[in-house]
Coordinates of C-alpha atoms and ligand atoms in Angstrom, one line a residue:
M1 CA -4.4 39.9 -0.9
N2 CA -4.0 38.2 -4.3
I3 CA -3.0 34.6 -3.8
L4 CA -2.3 31.8 -6.3
V5 CA -2.5 28.2 -5.1
T6 CA -1.6 25.3 -7.4
G7 CA -3.1 21.9 -7.0
A8 CA -6.2 23.4 -5.5
S9 CA -8.6 20.7 -6.7
S10 CA -7.8 18.1 -4.0
G11 CA -6.0 17.3 -0.8
I12 CA -3.9 20.0 0.9
G13 CA -4.2 22.6 -1.9
F14 CA -8.0 22.4 -1.9
Q15 CA -8.1 23.1 1.8
V16 CA -5.5 25.9 1.6
A17 CA -7.6 27.6 -1.1
L18 CA -10.7 27.1 1.0
Q19 CA -9.2 28.5 4.1
L20 CA -7.7 31.5 2.5
S21 CA -11.0 32.3 0.8
K22 CA -12.7 32.8 4.3
D23 CA -11.3 36.3 4.1
S24 CA -13.4 38.2 1.6
K25 CA -10.5 40.5 0.8
N26 CA -8.4 37.6 -0.6
K27 CA -8.6 36.9 -4.3
V28 CA -7.6 33.2 -4.5
F29 CA -6.5 32.0 -7.9
A30 CA -6.9 28.2 -7.9
V31 CA -5.0 26.0 -10.4
S32 CA -5.7 22.5 -11.5
R33 CA -6.4 20.4 -14.6
S34 CA -9.9 19.6 -13.4
D35 CA -12.5 22.3 -13.9
E36 CA -15.2 20.2 -12.2
R37 CA -13.2 19.9 -9.0
L38 CA -12.4 23.6 -9.1
D39 CA -16.1 24.3 -9.4
T40 CA -16.7 22.2 -6.3
L41 CA -14.0 24.2 -4.5
K42 CA -15.7 27.5 -5.5
E43 CA -19.1 26.1 -4.3
E44 CA -17.7 25.1 -0.9
A45 CA -15.9 28.4 -0.6
V46 CA -19.1 30.4 -1.3
H47 CA -21.1 28.1 1.0
Q48 CA -18.8 29.1 3.9
N49 CA -18.4 32.7 2.9
S50 CA -20.9 34.2 0.5
E51 CA -18.3 36.8 -0.5
A52 CA -15.5 34.4 -1.1
Q53 CA -13.4 35.1 -4.2
I54 CA -12.1 31.9 -5.9
I55 CA -11.0 32.3 -9.5
P56 CA -10.3 28.9 -11.2
L57 CA -7.3 28.7 -13.5
V58 CA -7.8 25.4 -15.4
G59 CA -4.9 23.8 -17.1
N60 CA -1.7 21.8 -16.9
L61 CA 1.4 23.0 -15.2
S62 CA 3.5 21.1 -17.7
R63 CA 2.0 23.1 -20.6
G64 CA 3.6 26.5 -21.2
A65 CA 0.6 27.7 -23.2
D66 CA -1.7 27.1 -20.2
I67 CA 0.6 29.1 -18.0
E68 CA 0.7 32.0 -20.4
R69 CA -3.1 31.9 -20.6
W70 CA -3.4 32.1 -16.8
K71 CA -1.4 35.3 -16.9
E72 CA -4.0 36.9 -19.1
E73 CA -6.8 35.5 -16.9
I74 CA -5.1 36.8 -13.7
M75 CA -4.7 40.3 -15.2
E76 CA -8.4 40.5 -15.8
H77 CA -8.8 40.6 -12.0
C78 CA -5.6 42.3 -10.7
T79 CA -2.2 43.7 -11.5
H80 CA -0.1 41.9 -9.0
I81 CA 0.2 38.6 -7.0
D82 CA 1.2 38.8 -3.3
F83 CA 1.5 35.1 -2.5
L84 CA 2.2 32.0 -4.5
V85 CA 1.8 28.5 -3.1
N86 CA 3.5 25.9 -5.4
N87 CA 1.5 23.0 -4.0
A88 CA 0.6 20.9 -7.0
G89 CA 2.5 17.6 -7.1
S90 CA 2.7 14.4 -9.0
L91 CA 3.8 11.0 -7.6
I92 CA 4.6 7.7 -9.3
N93 CA 5.1 4.7 -7.1
K94 CA 7.3 2.3 -9.1
P95 CA 10.7 0.6 -8.5
F96 CA 13.5 2.5 -10.1
L97 CA 14.3 -0.3 -12.6
L98 CA 10.7 -0.2 -13.9
L99 CA 10.5 3.6 -14.3
E100 CA 10.5 4.7 -17.9
D101 CA 11.6 8.1 -19.3
V102 CA 7.9 9.1 -19.6
D103 CA 7.4 8.5 -15.9
W104 CA 10.4 10.7 -14.9
M105 CA 9.2 13.4 -17.3
D106 CA 5.7 13.3 -15.9
V107 CA 6.9 13.8 -12.3
Y108 CA 9.6 16.4 -13.1
E109 CA 7.3 18.4 -15.5
T110 CA 4.8 19.0 -12.7
N111 CA 7.0 19.0 -9.6
V112 CA 10.0 21.0 -10.8
F113 CA 9.6 22.5 -14.3
G114 CA 6.0 23.5 -13.4
I115 CA 7.3 25.7 -10.6
V116 CA 10.1 27.0 -12.8
K117 CA 7.6 28.1 -15.6
L118 CA 5.0 29.5 -13.2
V119 CA 7.5 31.5 -11.2
R120 CA 9.0 32.9 -14.4
M121 CA 5.6 33.9 -15.6
L122 CA 4.5 35.4 -12.3
F123 CA 7.8 37.2 -11.4
P124 CA 6.7 40.5 -13.1
L125 CA 3.5 40.4 -11.1
M126 CA 5.3 39.7 -7.8
E127 CA 8.5 41.8 -7.9
R128 CA 8.4 45.0 -5.9
A129 CA 9.7 48.3 -7.3
P130 CA 13.2 49.0 -5.9
E131 CA 12.1 52.5 -4.6
K132 CA 9.7 50.7 -2.3
L133 CA 12.5 48.7 -0.8
T134 CA 14.5 51.1 1.3
S135 CA 18.1 50.1 1.7
N136 CA 18.1 50.5 5.5
T137 CA 15.2 48.1 6.1
S138 CA 15.8 44.4 6.3
L139 CA 14.3 42.1 3.8
N140 CA 11.8 40.9 6.4
Q141 CA 10.4 44.4 6.9
S142 CA 10.3 45.4 3.3
V143 CA 9.2 42.3 1.6
R144 CA 5.7 42.2 0.4
A145 CA 5.6 39.0 -1.7
H146 CA 6.1 35.4 -0.7
I147 CA 6.6 32.2 -2.7
V148 CA 6.0 29.0 -0.7
N149 CA 7.2 25.8 -2.4
I150 CA 5.6 22.6 -1.0
S151 CA 8.2 19.8 -0.8
S152 CA 8.3 16.6 1.1
M153 CA 10.3 15.1 4.0
G154 CA 11.3 12.5 1.3
G155 CA 13.2 15.2 -0.5
V156 CA 15.2 16.2 2.6
Q157 CA 18.8 15.0 2.7
G158 CA 19.3 12.3 5.3
S159 CA 15.6 11.6 5.8
V160 CA 14.2 8.0 5.6
K161 CA 13.7 7.0 2.0
F162 CA 11.0 4.6 0.6
K163 CA 11.2 2.1 -2.2
G164 CA 9.3 3.1 -5.4
L165 CA 9.6 6.8 -4.8
S166 CA 12.9 7.7 -6.5
A167 CA 11.3 9.9 -9.1
Y168 CA 9.1 11.7 -6.7
S169 CA 11.6 12.1 -3.8
S170 CA 14.4 13.3 -6.0
S171 CA 12.1 15.9 -7.6
K172 CA 11.2 17.1 -4.2
A173 CA 14.9 17.4 -3.4
A174 CA 15.2 19.6 -6.5
V175 CA 12.3 21.8 -5.1
I176 CA 14.3 22.3 -1.9
N177 CA 17.5 23.4 -3.7
L178 CA 15.5 25.6 -6.1
T179 CA 14.0 27.4 -3.1
E180 CA 17.4 28.3 -1.7
C181 CA 18.6 29.5 -5.2
L182 CA 15.4 31.6 -5.8
A183 CA 15.6 33.2 -2.3
E184 CA 19.1 34.4 -3.1
E185 CA 18.2 35.8 -6.5
F186 CA 14.8 37.3 -5.5
S187 CA 15.7 39.1 -2.2
A188 CA 16.6 42.2 -4.2
Y189 CA 13.1 42.3 -5.7
G190 CA 11.1 42.1 -2.4
I191 CA 10.1 38.5 -2.8
A192 CA 10.8 35.9 -0.1
V193 CA 11.0 32.3 -1.1
N194 CA 10.6 29.4 1.4
C195 CA 9.8 25.7 1.3
L196 CA 7.7 23.5 3.6
A197 CA 8.8 19.9 3.6
L198 CA 5.7 18.1 4.6
G199 CA 5.3 14.8 6.4
S200 CA 2.4 12.4 5.8
V201 CA -1.1 13.8 5.2
Q202 CA -4.1 11.6 4.3
T203 CA -4.7 12.5 0.7
E204 CA -5.1 10.8 -2.7
M205 CA -1.3 11.1 -3.2
F206 CA -0.5 9.6 0.2
S207 CA -2.7 6.6 -0.7
T208 CA -0.8 6.1 -3.9
A209 CA 2.5 6.2 -2.1
F210 CA 1.5 4.2 1.0
P211 CA -1.7 2.2 0.2
D212 CA -1.4 0.2 3.5
F213 CA -1.0 3.1 5.8
K214 CA -3.2 5.9 7.3
A215 CA -1.7 9.3 7.9
A216 CA -2.4 11.0 11.2
T217 CA -2.7 14.5 9.7
T218 CA -5.8 15.6 7.8
P219 CA -5.5 17.9 4.7
A220 CA -7.5 20.6 6.6
S221 CA -5.1 20.5 9.5
M222 CA -2.0 20.7 7.3
A223 CA -3.6 23.4 5.2
A224 CA -4.1 25.6 8.3
Y225 CA -0.4 25.6 8.9
V226 CA 0.4 26.2 5.2
A227 CA -2.1 29.1 4.9
D228 CA -0.8 30.8 8.0
F229 CA 2.9 30.3 6.9
T230 CA 2.1 31.7 3.5
L231 CA 0.6 34.9 4.9
N232 CA 3.1 35.4 7.7
G233 CA 6.2 33.2 7.3
F234 CA 8.1 35.7 5.2
Q235 CA 8.4 38.0 8.2
Y236 CA 10.7 35.4 9.9
F237 CA 12.1 33.2 7.1
N238 CA 13.7 33.5 3.7
G239 CA 15.4 30.7 1.8
K240 CA 14.5 28.3 4.5
I241 CA 13.3 24.6 4.3
V242 CA 10.9 24.0 7.2
P243 CA 10.1 20.4 8.0
V244 CA 6.4 20.1 8.9
S245 CA 6.2 16.6 10.3
S246 CA 5.3 14.9 13.5
S247 CA 6.4 11.6 12.2
T248 CA 8.2 9.9 9.3
P249 CA 7.3 9.9 6.4
Ligands
LIG1 N1 0.0 13.9 1.2 C1 1.2 13.8 1.8 O1 1.4 12.9 2.6 C2 2.3 14.7 1.3 C3 3.6 14.6 2.0 C4 4.6 15.4 1.6 C5 4.4 16.4 0.6 N2 3.2 16.4 0.0 C6 3.1 17.4 -1.1 O2 1.9 18.2 -0.9 C7 1.4 18.7 -2.1 C8 -0.1 18.4 -2.3 O3 -0.2 17.0 -2.3 P1 -1.6 16.2 -1.9 O4 -1.2 15.1 -1.0 O5 -2.6 17.2 -1.5 O6 -1.9 15.6 -3.3 P2 -3.3 15.4 -4.1 O7 -4.5 15.3 -3.3 O8 -2.9 14.2 -5.1 O9 -3.3 16.7 -5.0 C9 -2.4 17.0 -6.0 C10 -2.9 18.3 -6.7 O10 -1.9 18.6 -7.7 C11 -2.7 18.9 -8.9 N3 -1.8 18.6 -10.1 C12 -1.1 17.5 -10.3 N4 -0.4 17.6 -11.4 C13 -0.8 18.7 -12.0 C14 -0.5 19.4 -13.2 N5 0.4 18.8 -14.1 N6 -1.0 20.6 -13.5 C15 -1.9 21.2 -12.6 N7 -2.2 20.6 -11.4 C16 -1.7 19.4 -11.1 C17 -3.9 18.0 -8.8 O11 -4.9 18.5 -9.6 P3 -5.6 17.9 -10.9 O12 -5.3 16.4 -10.9 O13 -7.0 18.3 -10.8 O14 -4.8 18.6 -12.0 C18 -4.2 18.1 -7.3 O15 -5.0 19.3 -7.1 C19 2.2 18.0 -3.2 O16 3.3 18.8 -3.7 C20 2.9 16.8 -2.5 O17 4.1 16.4 -3.0 C21 2.1 15.6 0.3

């Protein structure tokens, strides 16, 4: 399978890429701005499986030119992408009245527009030819591609909200709604789109949001769920927002 994971240089995304690379048949395209951290990912992946295939895609999700370059780099290795995990995320912890336009843009450029641009670029590599989608099979049987958007419990309507996270949480609410819209538009093309709304996981981002707390879930543990859902969840879900949290946040 050909799988692209964004935000693969740290936290949950690093572990998702690592776990997916245990299967030598998987080509894992790993996106982040840090080439050094992606090199570390590759080293660890090869250490656990000498035939692991990690292909670093270095760049910034908020830069259209980087995303276009990734397409060329991907096509040097394969002609289609089966699974996309939109995991990269940016968080600013600041009271609403202190947030400046540049803060809002930073968060939305990565968390929302980054997904928009990446999905637009990858769509031709993910869509399935209509003749392969027989009309009498359900989407779940015929679908062969899956987009998994990583949101947050903070983006879920009615969940507990926290001071300082208005830019982040509202961007994650946008990811949730975007998931439902894309699922509707892409079902005819054999692409399922789902969203995991995660609870707290002990990562760099969590420490920025909640410096005084320790999360009960490790990145490796959450990544195991995300990786499995990515490979199998489309058989059961489309356009769904799945909360993955044993506590709040
Ligand atoms: N940790 C939690 O408690 C928690 C809870 C709910 C939801 N989530 C969600 O889970 C996802 C992963 O978060 P995490 O906790 O693992 O965070 P993390 O450790 O801070 O990792 C964030 C990742 O996103 C990448 N990234 C950020 N901005 C980018 C950009 N503009 N272009 C390319 N890559 C970018 C970072 O890579 P570089 O800096 O190397 O570019 C890094 O690999 C996020 O979407 C987050 O919102 C986390």
